Coordinates of C-alpha atoms and ligand atoms in Angstrom, one line a residue:
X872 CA 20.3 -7.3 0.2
X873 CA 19.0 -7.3 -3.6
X874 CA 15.6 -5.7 -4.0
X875 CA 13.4 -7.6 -6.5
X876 CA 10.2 -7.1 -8.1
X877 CA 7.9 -8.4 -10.4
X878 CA 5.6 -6.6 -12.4
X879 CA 3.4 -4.8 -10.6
X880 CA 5.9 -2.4 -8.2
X881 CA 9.0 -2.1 -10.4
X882 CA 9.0 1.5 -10.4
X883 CA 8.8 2.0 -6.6
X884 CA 10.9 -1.3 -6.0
X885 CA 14.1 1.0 -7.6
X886 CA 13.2 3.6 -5.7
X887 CA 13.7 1.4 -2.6
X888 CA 16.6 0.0 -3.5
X889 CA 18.0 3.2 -3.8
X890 CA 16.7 4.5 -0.7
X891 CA 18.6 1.1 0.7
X892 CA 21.6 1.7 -1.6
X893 CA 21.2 -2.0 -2.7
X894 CA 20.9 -3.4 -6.5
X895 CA 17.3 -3.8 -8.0
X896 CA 17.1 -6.9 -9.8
X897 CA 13.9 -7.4 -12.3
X898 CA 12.3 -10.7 -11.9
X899 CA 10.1 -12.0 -15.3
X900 CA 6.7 -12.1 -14.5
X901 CA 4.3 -12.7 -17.5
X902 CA 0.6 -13.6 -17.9
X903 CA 0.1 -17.3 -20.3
X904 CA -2.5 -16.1 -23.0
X905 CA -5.1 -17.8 -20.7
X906 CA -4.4 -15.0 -18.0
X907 CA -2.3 -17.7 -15.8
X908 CA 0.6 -16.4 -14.6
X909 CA 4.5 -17.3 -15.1
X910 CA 6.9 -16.3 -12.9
X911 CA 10.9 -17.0 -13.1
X912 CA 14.4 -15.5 -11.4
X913 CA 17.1 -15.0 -14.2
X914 CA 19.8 -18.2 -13.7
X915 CA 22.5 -14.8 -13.4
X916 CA 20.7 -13.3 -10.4
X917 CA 20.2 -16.8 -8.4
X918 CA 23.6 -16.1 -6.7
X919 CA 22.6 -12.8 -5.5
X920 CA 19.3 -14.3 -3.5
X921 CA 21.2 -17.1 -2.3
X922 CA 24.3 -15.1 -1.3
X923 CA 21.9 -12.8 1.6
X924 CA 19.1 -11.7 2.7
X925 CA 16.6 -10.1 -0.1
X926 CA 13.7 -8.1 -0.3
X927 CA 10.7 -8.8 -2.7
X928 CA 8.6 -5.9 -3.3
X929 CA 4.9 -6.6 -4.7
X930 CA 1.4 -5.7 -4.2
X931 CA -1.6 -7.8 -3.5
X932 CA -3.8 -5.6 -5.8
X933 CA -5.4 -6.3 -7.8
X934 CA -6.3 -10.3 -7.4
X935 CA -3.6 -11.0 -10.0
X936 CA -1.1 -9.2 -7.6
X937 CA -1.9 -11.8 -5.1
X938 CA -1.0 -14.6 -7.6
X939 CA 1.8 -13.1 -8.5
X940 CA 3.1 -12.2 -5.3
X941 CA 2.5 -15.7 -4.3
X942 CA 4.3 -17.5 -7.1
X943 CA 7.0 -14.7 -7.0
X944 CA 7.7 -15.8 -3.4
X945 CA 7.4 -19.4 -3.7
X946 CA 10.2 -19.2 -6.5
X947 CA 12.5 -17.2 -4.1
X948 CA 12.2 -19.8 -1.6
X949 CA 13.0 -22.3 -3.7
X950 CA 15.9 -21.2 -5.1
X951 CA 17.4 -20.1 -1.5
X952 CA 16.5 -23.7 -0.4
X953 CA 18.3 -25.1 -3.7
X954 CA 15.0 -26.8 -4.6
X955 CA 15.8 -28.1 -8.5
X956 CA 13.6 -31.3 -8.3
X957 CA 11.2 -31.4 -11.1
X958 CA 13.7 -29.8 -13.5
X959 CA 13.0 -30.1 -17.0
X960 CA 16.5 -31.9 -18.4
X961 CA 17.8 -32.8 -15.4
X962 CA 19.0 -32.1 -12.2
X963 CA 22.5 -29.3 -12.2
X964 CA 24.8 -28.8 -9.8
X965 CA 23.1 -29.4 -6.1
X966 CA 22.9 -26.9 -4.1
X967 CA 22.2 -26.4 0.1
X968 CA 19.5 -24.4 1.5
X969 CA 20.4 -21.1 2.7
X970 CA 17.9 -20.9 5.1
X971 CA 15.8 -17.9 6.2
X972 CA 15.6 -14.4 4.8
X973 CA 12.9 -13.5 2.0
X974 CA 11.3 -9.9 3.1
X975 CA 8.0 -9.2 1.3
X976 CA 7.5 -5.2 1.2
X977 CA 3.9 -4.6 0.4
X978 CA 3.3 -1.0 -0.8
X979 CA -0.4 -1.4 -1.2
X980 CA -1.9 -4.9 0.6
X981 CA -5.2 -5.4 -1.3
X982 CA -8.4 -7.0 0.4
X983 CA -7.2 -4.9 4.1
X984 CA -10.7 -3.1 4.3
X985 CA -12.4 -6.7 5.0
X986 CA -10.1 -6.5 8.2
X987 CA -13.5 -8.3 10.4
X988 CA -16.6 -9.6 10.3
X989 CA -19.2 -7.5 9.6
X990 CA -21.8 -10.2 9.5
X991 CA -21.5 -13.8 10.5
X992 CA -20.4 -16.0 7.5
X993 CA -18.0 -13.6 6.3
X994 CA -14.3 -14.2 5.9
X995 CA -11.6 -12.2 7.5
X996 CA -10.3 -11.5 3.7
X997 CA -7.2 -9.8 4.9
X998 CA -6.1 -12.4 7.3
X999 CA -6.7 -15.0 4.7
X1000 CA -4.3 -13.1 2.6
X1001 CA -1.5 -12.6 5.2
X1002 CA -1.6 -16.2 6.0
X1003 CA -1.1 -17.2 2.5
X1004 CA 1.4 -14.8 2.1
X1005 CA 3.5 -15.5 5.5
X1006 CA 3.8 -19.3 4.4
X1007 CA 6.6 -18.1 1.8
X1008 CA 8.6 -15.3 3.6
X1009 CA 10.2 -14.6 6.9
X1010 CA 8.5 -10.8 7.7
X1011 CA 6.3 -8.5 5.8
X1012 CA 6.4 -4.7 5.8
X1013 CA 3.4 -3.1 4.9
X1014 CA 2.5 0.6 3.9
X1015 CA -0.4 2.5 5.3
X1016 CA -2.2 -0.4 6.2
X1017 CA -6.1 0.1 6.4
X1018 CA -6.1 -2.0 10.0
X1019 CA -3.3 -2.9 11.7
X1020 CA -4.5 -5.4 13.7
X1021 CA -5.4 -8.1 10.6
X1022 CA -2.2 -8.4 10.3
X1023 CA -2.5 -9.6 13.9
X1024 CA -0.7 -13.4 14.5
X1025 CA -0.3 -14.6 11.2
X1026 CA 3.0 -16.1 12.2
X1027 CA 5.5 -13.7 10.6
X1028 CA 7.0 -10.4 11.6
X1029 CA 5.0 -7.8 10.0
X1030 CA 6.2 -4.1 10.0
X1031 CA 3.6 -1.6 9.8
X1032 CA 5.4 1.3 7.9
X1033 CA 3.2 4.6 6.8
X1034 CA 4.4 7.6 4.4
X1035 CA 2.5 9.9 6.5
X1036 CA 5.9 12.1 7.3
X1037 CA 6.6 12.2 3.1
X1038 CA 2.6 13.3 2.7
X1039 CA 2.9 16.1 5.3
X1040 CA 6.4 17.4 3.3
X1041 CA 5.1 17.0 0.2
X1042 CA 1.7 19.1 1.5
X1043 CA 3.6 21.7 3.0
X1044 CA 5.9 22.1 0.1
X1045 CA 3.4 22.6 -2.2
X1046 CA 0.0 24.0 -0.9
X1047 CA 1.3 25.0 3.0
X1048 CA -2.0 24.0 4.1
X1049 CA -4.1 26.0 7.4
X1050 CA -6.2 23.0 8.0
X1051 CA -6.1 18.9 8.0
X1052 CA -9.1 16.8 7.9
X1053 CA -9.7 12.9 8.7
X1054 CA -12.6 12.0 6.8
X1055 CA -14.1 9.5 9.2
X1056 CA -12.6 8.0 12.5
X1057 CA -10.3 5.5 11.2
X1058 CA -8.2 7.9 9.7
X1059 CA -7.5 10.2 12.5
X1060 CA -4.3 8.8 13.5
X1061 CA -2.8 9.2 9.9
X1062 CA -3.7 12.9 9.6
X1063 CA -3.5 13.9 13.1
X1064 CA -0.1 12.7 12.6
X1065 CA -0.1 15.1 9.1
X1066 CA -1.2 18.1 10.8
X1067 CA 1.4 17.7 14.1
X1068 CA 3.9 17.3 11.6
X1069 CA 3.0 20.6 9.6
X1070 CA 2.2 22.4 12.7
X1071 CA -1.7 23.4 11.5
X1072 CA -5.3 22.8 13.2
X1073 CA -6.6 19.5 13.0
X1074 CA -10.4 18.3 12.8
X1075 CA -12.3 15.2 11.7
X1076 CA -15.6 13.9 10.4
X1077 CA -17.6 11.3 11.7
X1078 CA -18.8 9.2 8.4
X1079 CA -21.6 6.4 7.7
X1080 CA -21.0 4.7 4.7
X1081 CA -24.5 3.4 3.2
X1082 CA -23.3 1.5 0.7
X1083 CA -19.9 1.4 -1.7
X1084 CA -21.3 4.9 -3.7
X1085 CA -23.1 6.9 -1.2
X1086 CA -21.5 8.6 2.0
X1087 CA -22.9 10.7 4.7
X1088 CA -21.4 13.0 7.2
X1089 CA -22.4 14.1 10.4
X1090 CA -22.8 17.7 10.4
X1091 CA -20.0 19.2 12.4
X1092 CA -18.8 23.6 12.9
X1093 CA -15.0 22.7 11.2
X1094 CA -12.6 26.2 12.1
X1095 CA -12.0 26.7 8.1
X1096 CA -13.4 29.7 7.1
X1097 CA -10.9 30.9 4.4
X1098 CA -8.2 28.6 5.8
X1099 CA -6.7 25.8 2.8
X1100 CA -7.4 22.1 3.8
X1101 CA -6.3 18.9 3.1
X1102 CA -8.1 15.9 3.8
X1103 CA -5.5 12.7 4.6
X1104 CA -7.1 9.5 3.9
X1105 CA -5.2 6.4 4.0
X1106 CA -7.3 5.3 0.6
X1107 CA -9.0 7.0 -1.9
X1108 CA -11.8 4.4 -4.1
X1109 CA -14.3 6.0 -5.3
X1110 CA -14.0 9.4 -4.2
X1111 CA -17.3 9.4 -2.6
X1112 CA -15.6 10.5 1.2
X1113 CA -13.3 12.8 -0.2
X1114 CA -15.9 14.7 -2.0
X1115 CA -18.6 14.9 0.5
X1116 CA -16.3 16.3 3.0
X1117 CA -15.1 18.6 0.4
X1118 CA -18.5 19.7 0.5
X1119 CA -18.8 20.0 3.9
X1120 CA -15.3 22.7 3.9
X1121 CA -16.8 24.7 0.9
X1122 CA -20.4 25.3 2.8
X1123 CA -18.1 26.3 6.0
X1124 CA -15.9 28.6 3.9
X1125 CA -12.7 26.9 3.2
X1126 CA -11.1 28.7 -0.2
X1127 CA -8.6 25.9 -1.0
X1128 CA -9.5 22.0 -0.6
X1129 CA -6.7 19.0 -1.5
X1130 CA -7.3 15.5 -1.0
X1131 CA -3.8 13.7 0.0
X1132 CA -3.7 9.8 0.2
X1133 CA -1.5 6.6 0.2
X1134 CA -3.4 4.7 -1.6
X1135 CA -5.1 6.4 -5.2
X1136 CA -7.3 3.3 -6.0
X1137 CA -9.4 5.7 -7.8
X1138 CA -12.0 3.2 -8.9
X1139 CA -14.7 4.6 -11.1
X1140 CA -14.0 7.4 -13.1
X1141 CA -13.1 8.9 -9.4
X1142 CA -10.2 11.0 -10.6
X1143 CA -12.9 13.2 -12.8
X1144 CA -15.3 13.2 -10.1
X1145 CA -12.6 14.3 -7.5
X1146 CA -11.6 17.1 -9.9
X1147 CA -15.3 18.4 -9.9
X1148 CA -14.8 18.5 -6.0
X1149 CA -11.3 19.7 -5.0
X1150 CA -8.5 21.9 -6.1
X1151 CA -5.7 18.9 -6.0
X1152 CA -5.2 15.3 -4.9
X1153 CA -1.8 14.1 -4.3
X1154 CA -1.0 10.4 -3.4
X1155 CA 1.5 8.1 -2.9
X1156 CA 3.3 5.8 -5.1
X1157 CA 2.0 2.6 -4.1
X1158 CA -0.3 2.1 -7.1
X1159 CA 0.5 3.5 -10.2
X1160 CA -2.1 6.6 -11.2
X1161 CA -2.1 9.8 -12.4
X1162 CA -2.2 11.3 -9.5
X1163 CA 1.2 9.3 -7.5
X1164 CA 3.5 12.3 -6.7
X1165 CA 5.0 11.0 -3.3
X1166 CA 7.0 8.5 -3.3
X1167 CA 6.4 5.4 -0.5
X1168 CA 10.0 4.3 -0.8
X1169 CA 11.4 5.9 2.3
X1170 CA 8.5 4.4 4.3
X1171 CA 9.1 1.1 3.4
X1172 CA 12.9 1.1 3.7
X1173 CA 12.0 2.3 7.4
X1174 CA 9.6 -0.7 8.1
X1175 CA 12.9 -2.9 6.4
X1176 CA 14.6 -2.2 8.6
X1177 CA 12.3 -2.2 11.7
X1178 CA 12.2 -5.9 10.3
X1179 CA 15.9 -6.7 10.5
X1180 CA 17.3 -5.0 13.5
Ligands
LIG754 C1 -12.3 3.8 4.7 O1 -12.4 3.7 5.9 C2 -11.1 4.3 4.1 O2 -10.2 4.9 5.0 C3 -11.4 5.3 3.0 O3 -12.1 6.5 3.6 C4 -12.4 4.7 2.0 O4 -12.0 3.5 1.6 C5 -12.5 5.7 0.8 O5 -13.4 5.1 -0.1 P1 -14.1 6.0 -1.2 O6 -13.1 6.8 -1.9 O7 -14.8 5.0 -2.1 O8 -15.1 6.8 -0.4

């Protein structure tokens, strides 16, 4: 099962395949001068889609990842279906469709917070997106997914996959933490899961976001006096969580605060302002940043293969 990728995961798309123990194979992907984008599978590796089952491994951030996942996918299909119609110079050899079995691994699936409506007239962003992206494949696995359920009937299997386990390691191994935090609600079940896995207390916050810059905690006694913490988000944007519920820890007298994430978006000049705020932030691999020093390729080899047993 080759693993492919495109431009925007090529790094973590080897790291897959050898987690799988399966050959990586670069596909072009270039932007026209215009910004459009070009996409193309190298006439040497067309045996290797066609021959089984194969993996494309792309992100739908930013909007140009969606483009180019798109296209990417749509160019797989049509060379498993032995689509050559159109072809510049005539028409080769004609070959039969090989039927099912493109897998789209998404390590980070952009547009996942606008998972409902929050007011009427809105669009469910991140169903639009699946939709699109289910028309060209035959089951998605996603990483860390914000919410689960927009992925909901969008007429593909999707996998949901998380790194959670590789966070906790990678926590342990490095600061031992006393103490996990969930931000807000939503991302209790990620770093309950952190802190069952490392064997340390557990709390959370309850958060009301007023708008995309300015967050605010309820107040709430956390058990951290001169305990290290590590808040486990499944995001981190602007920073703006992380950091107010650092200041929550401090006031309550934790000595050591980490933020640990899938996802390091770190929109803003956030990686600055986090550094004002905590003592280390460790994320994943699913965007490239500064900060990626776990990797999300065992994660999404385990949601692979929840796909194909
Ligand atoms: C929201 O529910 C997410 O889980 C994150 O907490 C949020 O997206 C982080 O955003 P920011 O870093 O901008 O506060």
């Amino acid at each position: 099962m080759p693993v492919l990728s495109g431009s925007n995961s090529r790094p973590l798309a080897k790291e897959l395949a050898i987690e799988l123990g399966m050959n990586h194979i670069s596909m072009e992907a270039r932007r026209f001068p215009d910004t459009e984008g070009y996409v193309r599978l190298a006439i040497e590796n067309i045996e290797a889609v066609r021959s089984e089952p194969c993996v494309l491994v792309s992100t739908t951030f930013p909007d140009s990842g969606i483009i180019e996942t798109l296209l990417l996918l749509e160019a797989l299909q049509d060379v498993r279906a032995g689509r050559t119609d159109s072809l510049k110079g005539g028409v080769p050899n004609e070959l039969p469709d090989v039927g099912p079995g493109i897998f789209l691994a998404i390590p980070y699936f952009g547009y996942s917070r606008q998972d409902k409506r929050f007011q009427p007239g809105e669009a469910i962003s991140a169903k639009a997106i699946g939709k699109l992206l289910a028309s060209r494949c035959d089951g998605i696995a996603v990483l860390d997914l914000h919410a689960p359920e927009a992925l909901d009937e969008i007429g593909v299997p999707v996998a949901l996959t998380s790194c959670m386990p590789e966070v906790a390691k990678h926590l342990q191994d490095t600061i031992a933490p006393d103490f996990i935090l969930s931000p807000d609600k939503g991302a209790i079940d990620r770093a309950s899961h952190v802190a069952n896995i490392i064997g340390c207390k557990f709390s959370y916050l309850e958060k009301t976001r007023i708008d995309a810059h300015t967050i605010v905690h309820k107040a709430k006694d956390l058990d951290v006096d001169g305990s290290i913490v590590a808040i486990v988000d499944d995001m981190i944007a602007t920073g703006g969580t992380i950091c107010r519920a650092s200041e929550a820890l401090h006031t309550q007298g934790a000595i050591e605060v980490h933020a640990a994430c899938t996802h390091g978006l770190f929109t803003g000049g956030a990686i600055s302002r986090l550094d004002r705020f905590v003592d280390g932030v460790h994320a994943a691999n699913s965007l490239q940043n500064p900060r990626a020093v776990i990797s999300g390729a065992p994660a999404l080899a385990r949601g692979l293969m929840e796909l194909l047993k």
